[in-house]
PDB file of N, CA and C in Angstrom:
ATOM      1  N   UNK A  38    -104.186-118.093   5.194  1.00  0.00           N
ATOM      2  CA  UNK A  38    -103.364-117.595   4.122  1.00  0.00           C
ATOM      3  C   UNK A  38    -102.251-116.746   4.735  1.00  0.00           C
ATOM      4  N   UNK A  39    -101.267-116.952   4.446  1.00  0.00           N
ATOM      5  CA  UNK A  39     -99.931-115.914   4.155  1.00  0.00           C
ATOM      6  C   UNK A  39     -99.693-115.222   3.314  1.00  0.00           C
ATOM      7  N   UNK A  40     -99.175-114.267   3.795  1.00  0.00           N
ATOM      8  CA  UNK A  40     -99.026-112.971   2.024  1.00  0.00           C
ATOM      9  C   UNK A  40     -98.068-112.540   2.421  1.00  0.00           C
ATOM     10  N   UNK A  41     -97.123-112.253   1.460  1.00  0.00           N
ATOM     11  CA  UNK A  41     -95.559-111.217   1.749  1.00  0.00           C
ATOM     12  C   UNK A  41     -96.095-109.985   1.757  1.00  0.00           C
ATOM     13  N   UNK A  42     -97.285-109.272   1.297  1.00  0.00           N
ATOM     14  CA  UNK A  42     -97.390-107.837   1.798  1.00  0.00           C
ATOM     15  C   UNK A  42     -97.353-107.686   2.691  1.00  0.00           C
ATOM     16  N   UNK A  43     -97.229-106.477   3.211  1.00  0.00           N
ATOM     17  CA  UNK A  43     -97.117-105.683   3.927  1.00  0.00           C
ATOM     18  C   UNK A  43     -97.420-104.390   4.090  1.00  0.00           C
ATOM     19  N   UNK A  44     -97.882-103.846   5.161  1.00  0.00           N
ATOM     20  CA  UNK A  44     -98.659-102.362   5.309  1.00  0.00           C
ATOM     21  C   UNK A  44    -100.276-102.321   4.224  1.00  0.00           C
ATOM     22  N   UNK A  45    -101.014-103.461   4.641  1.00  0.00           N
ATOM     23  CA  UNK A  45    -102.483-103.346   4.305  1.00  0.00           C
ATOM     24  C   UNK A  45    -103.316-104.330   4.715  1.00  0.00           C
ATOM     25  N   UNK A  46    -103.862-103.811   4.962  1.00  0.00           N
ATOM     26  CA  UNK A  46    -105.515-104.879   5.974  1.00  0.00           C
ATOM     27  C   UNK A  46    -106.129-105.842   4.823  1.00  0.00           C
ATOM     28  N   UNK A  47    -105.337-106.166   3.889  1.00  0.00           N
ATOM     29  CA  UNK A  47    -106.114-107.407   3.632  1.00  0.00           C
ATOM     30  C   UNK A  47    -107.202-106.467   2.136  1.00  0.00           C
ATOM     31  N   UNK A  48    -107.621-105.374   2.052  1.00  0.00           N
ATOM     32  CA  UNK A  48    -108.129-104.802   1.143  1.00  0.00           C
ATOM     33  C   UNK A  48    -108.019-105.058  -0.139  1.00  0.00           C
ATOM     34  N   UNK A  49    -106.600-105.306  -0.641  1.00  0.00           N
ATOM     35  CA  UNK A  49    -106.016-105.264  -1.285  1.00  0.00           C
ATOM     36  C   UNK A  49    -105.370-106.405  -2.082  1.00  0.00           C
ATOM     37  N   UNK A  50    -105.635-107.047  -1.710  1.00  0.00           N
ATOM     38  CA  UNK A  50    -105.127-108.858  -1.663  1.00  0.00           C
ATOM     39  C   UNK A  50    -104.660-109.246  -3.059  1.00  0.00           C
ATOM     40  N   UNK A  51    -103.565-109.202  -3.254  1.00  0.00           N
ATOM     41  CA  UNK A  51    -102.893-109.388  -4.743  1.00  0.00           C
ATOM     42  C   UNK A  51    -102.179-111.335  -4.605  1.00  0.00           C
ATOM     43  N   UNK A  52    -103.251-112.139  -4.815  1.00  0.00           N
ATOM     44  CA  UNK A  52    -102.756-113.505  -4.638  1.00  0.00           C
ATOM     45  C   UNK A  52    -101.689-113.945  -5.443  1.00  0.00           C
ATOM     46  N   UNK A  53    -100.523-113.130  -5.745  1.00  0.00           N
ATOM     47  CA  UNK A  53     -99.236-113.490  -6.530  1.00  0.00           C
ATOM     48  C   UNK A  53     -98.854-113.597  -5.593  1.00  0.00           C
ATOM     49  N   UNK A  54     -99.093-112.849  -3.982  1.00  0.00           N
ATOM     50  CA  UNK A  54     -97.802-112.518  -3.191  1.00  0.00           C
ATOM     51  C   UNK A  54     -98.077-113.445  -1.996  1.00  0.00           C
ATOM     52  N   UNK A  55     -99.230-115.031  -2.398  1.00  0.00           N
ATOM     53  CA  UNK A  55     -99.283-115.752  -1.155  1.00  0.00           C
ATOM     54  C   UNK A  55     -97.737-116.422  -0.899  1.00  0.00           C
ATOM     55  N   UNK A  56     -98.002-116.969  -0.148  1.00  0.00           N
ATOM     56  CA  UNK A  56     -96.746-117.582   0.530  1.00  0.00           C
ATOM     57  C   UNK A  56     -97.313-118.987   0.727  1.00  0.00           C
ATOM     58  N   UNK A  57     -98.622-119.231   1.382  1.00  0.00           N
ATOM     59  CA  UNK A  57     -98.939-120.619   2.075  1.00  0.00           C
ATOM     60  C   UNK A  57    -100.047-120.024   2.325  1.00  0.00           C
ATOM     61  N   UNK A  58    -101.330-121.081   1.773  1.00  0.00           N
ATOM     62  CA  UNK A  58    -102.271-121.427   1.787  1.00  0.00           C
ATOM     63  C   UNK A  58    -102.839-122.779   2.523  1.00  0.00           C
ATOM     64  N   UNK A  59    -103.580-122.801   3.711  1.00  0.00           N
ATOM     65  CA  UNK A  59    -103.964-123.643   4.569  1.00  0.00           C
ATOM     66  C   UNK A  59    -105.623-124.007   4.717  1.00  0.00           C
ATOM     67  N   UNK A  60    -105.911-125.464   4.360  1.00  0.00           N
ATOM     68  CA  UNK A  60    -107.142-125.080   5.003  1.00  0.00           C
ATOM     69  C   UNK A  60    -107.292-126.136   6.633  1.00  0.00           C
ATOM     70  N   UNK A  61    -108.642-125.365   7.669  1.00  0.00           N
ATOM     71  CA  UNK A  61    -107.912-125.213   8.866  1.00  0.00           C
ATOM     72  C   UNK A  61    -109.446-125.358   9.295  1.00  0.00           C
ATOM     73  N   UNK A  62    -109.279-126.590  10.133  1.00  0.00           N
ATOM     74  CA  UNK A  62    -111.228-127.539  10.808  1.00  0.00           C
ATOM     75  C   UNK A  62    -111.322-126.292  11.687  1.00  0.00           C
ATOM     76  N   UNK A  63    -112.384-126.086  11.570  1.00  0.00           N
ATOM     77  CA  UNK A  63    -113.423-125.083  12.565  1.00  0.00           C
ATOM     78  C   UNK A  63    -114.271-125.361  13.789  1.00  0.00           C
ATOM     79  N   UNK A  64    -114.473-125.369  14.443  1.00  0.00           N
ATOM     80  CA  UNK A  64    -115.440-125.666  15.641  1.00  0.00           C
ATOM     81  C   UNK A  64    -116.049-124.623  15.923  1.00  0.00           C
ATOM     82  N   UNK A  65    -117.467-124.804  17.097  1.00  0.00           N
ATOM     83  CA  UNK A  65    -117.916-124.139  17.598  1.00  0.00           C
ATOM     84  C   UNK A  65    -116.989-123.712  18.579  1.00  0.00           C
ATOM     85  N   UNK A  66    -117.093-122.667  19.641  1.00  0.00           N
ATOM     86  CA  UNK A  66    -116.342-122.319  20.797  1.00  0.00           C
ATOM     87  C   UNK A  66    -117.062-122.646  22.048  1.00  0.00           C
ATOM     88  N   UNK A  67    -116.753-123.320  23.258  1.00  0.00           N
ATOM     89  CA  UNK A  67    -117.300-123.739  24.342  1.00  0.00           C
ATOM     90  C   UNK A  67    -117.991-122.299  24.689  1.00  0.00           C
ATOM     91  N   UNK A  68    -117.546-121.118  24.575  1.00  0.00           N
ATOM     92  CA  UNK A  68    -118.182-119.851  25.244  1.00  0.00           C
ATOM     93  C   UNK A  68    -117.280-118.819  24.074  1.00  0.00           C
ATOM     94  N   UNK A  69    -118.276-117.723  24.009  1.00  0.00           N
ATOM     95  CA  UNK A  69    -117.504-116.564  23.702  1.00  0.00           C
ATOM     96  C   UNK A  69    -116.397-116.252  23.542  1.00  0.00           C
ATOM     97  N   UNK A  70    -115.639-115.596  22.886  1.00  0.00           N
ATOM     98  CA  UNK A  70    -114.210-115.066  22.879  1.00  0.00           C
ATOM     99  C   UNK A  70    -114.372-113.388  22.174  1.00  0.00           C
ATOM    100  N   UNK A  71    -113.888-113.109  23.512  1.00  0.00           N
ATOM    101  CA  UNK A  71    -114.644-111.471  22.796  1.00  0.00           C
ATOM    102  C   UNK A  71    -113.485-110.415  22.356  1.00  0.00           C
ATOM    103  N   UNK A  72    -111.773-111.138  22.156  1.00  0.00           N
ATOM    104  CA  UNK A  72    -111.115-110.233  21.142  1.00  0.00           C
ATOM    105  C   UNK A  72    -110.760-111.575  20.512  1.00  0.00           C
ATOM    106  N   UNK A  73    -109.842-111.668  19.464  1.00  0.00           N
ATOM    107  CA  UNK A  73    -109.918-112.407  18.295  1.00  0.00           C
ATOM    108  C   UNK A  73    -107.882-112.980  19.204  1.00  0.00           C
ATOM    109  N   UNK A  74    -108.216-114.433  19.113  1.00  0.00           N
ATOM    110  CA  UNK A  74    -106.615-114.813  19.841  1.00  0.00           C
ATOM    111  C   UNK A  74    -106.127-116.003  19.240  1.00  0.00           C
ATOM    112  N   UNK A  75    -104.986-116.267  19.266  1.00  0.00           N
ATOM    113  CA  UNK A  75    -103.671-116.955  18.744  1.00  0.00           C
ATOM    114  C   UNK A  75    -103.176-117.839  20.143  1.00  0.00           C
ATOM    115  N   UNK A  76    -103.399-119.379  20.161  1.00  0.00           N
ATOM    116  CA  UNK A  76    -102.522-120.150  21.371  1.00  0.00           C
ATOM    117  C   UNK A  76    -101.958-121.402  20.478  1.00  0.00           C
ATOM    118  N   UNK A  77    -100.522-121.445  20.899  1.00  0.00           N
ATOM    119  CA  UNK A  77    -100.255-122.821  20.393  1.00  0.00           C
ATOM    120  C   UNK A  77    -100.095-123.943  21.499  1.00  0.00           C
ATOM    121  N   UNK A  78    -100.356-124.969  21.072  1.00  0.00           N
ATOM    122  CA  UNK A  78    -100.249-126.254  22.232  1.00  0.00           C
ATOM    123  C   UNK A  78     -99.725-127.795  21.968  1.00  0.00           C
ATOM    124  N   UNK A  79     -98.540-128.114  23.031  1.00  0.00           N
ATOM    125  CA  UNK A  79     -98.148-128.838  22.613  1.00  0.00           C
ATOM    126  C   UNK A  79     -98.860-129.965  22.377  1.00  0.00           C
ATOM    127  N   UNK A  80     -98.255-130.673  20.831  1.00  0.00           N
ATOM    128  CA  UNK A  80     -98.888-132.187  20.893  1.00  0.00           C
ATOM    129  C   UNK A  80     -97.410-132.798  20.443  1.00  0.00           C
ATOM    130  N   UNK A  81     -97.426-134.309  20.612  1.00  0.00           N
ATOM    131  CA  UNK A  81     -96.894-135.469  20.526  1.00  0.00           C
ATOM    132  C   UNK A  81     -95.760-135.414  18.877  1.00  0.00           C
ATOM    133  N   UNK A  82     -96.707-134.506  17.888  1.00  0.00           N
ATOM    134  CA  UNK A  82     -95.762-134.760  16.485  1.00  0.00           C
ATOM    135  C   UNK A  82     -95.709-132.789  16.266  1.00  0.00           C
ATOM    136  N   UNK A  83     -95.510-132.457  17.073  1.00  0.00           N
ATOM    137  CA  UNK A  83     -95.241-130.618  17.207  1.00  0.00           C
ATOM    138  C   UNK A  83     -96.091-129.768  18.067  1.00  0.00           C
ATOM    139  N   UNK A  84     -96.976-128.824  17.379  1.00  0.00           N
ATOM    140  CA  UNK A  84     -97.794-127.861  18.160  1.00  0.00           C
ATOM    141  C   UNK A  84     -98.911-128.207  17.408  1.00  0.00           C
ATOM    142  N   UNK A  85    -100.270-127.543  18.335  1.00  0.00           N
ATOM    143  CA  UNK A  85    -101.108-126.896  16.969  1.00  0.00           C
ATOM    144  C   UNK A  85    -101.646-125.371  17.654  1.00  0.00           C
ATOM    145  N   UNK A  86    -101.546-124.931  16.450  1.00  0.00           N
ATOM    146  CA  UNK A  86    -101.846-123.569  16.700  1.00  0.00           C
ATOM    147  C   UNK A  86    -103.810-123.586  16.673  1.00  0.00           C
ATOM    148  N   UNK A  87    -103.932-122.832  17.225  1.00  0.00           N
ATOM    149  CA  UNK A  87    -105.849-122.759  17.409  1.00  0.00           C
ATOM    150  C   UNK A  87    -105.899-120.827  17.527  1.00  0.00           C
ATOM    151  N   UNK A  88    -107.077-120.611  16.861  1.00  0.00           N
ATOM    152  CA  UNK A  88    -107.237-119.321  16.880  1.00  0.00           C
ATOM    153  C   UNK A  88    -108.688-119.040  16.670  1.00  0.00           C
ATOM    154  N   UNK A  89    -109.238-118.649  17.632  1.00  0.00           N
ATOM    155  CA  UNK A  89    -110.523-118.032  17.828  1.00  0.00           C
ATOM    156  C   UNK A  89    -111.210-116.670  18.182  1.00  0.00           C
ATOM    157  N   UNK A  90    -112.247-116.603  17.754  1.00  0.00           N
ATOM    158  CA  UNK A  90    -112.948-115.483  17.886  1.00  0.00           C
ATOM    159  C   UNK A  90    -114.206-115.495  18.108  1.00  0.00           C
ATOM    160  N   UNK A  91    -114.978-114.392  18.561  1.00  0.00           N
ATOM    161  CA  UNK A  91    -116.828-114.679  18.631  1.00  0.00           C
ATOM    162  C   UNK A  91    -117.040-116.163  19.023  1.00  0.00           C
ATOM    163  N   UNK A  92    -117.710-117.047  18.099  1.00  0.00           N
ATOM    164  CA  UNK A  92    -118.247-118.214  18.297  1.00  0.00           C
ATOM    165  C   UNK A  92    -117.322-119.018  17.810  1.00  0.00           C
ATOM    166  N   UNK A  93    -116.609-119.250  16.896  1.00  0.00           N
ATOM    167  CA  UNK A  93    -115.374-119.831  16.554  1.00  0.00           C
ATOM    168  C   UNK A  93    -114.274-120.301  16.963  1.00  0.00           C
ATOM    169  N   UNK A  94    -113.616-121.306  17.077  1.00  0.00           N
ATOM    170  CA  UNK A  94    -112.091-122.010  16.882  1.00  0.00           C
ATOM    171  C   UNK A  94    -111.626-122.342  15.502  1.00  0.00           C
ATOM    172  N   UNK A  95    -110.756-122.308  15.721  1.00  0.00           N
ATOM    173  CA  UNK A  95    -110.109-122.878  14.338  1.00  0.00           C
ATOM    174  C   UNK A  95    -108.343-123.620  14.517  1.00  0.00           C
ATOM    175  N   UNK A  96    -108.162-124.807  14.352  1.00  0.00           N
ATOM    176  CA  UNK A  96    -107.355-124.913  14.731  1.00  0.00           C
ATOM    177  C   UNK A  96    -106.187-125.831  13.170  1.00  0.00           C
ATOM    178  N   UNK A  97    -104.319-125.688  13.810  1.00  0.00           N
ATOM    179  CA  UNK A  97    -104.381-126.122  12.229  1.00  0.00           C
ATOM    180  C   UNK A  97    -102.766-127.014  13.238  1.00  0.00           C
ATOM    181  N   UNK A  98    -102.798-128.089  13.144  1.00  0.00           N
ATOM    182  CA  UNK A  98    -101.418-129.251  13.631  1.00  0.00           C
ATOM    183  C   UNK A  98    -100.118-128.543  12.746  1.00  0.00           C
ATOM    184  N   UNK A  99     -99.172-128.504  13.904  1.00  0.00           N
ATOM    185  CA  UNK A  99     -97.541-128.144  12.685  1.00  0.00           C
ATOM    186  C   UNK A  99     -96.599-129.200  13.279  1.00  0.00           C
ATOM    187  N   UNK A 100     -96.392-130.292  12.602  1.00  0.00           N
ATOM    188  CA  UNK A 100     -95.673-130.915  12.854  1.00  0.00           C
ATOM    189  C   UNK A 100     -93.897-130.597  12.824  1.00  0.00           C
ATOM    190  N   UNK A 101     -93.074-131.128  13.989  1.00  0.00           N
ATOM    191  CA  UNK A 101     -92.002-130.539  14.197  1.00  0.00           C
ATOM    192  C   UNK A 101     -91.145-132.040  15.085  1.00  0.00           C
ATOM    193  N   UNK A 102     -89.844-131.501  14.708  1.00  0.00           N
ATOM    194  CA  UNK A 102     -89.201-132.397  15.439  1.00  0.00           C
ATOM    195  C   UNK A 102     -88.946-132.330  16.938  1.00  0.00           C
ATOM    196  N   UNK A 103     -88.455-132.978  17.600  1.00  0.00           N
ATOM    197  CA  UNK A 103     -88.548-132.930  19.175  1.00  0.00           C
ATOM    198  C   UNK A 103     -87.378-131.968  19.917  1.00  0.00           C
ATOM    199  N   UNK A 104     -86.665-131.126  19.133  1.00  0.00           N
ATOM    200  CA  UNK A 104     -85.917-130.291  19.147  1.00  0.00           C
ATOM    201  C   UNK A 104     -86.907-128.962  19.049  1.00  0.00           C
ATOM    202  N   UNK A 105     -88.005-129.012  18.515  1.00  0.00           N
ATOM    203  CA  UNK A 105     -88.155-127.331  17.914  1.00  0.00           C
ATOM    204  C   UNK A 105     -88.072-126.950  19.457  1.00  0.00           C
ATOM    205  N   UNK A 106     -87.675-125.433  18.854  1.00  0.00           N
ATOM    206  CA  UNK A 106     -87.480-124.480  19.691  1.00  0.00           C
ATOM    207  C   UNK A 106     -89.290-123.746  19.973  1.00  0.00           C
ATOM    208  N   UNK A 107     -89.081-122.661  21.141  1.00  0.00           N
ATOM    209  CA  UNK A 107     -90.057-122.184  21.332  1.00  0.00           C
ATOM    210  C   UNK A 107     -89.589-120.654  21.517  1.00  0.00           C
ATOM    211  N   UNK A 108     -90.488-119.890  20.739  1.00  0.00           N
ATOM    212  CA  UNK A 108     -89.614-118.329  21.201  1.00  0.00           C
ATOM    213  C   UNK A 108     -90.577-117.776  22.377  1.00  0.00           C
TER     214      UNK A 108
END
């Protein structure tokens, strides 16, 4: 999920202010991940972003043209 708030942990969650709602395949994790991380990687029709934690992956494809940029 995306939310235009800003300045709150999520406590608070007023779902007028989503932006984009995703749902996003899960896996187990080959080993541990013991702070919570963000990698994107290239594929063939864009990136996909993967983000894991503890026992978890989670990963979600963003398709892009062969131009996107990378910051």
């Amino acid at each position: 999920m995306l939310n235009s708030q800003t300045n709150q942990w999520g406590t608070k969650h007023d779902p007028s202010k989503d932006i984009l709602k995703v749902t996003m395949d899960s896996m187990p994790s080959p080993q541990t991940i013991e702070e919570f991380s963000i990698s994107f990687v290239e594929d063939p029709d864009g990136l996909i972003l993967f983000m894991g934690w503890d026992n978890t992956l989670v990963n979600l494809p963003i398709q892009g043209s062969p131009t996107l940029r990378y910051i």
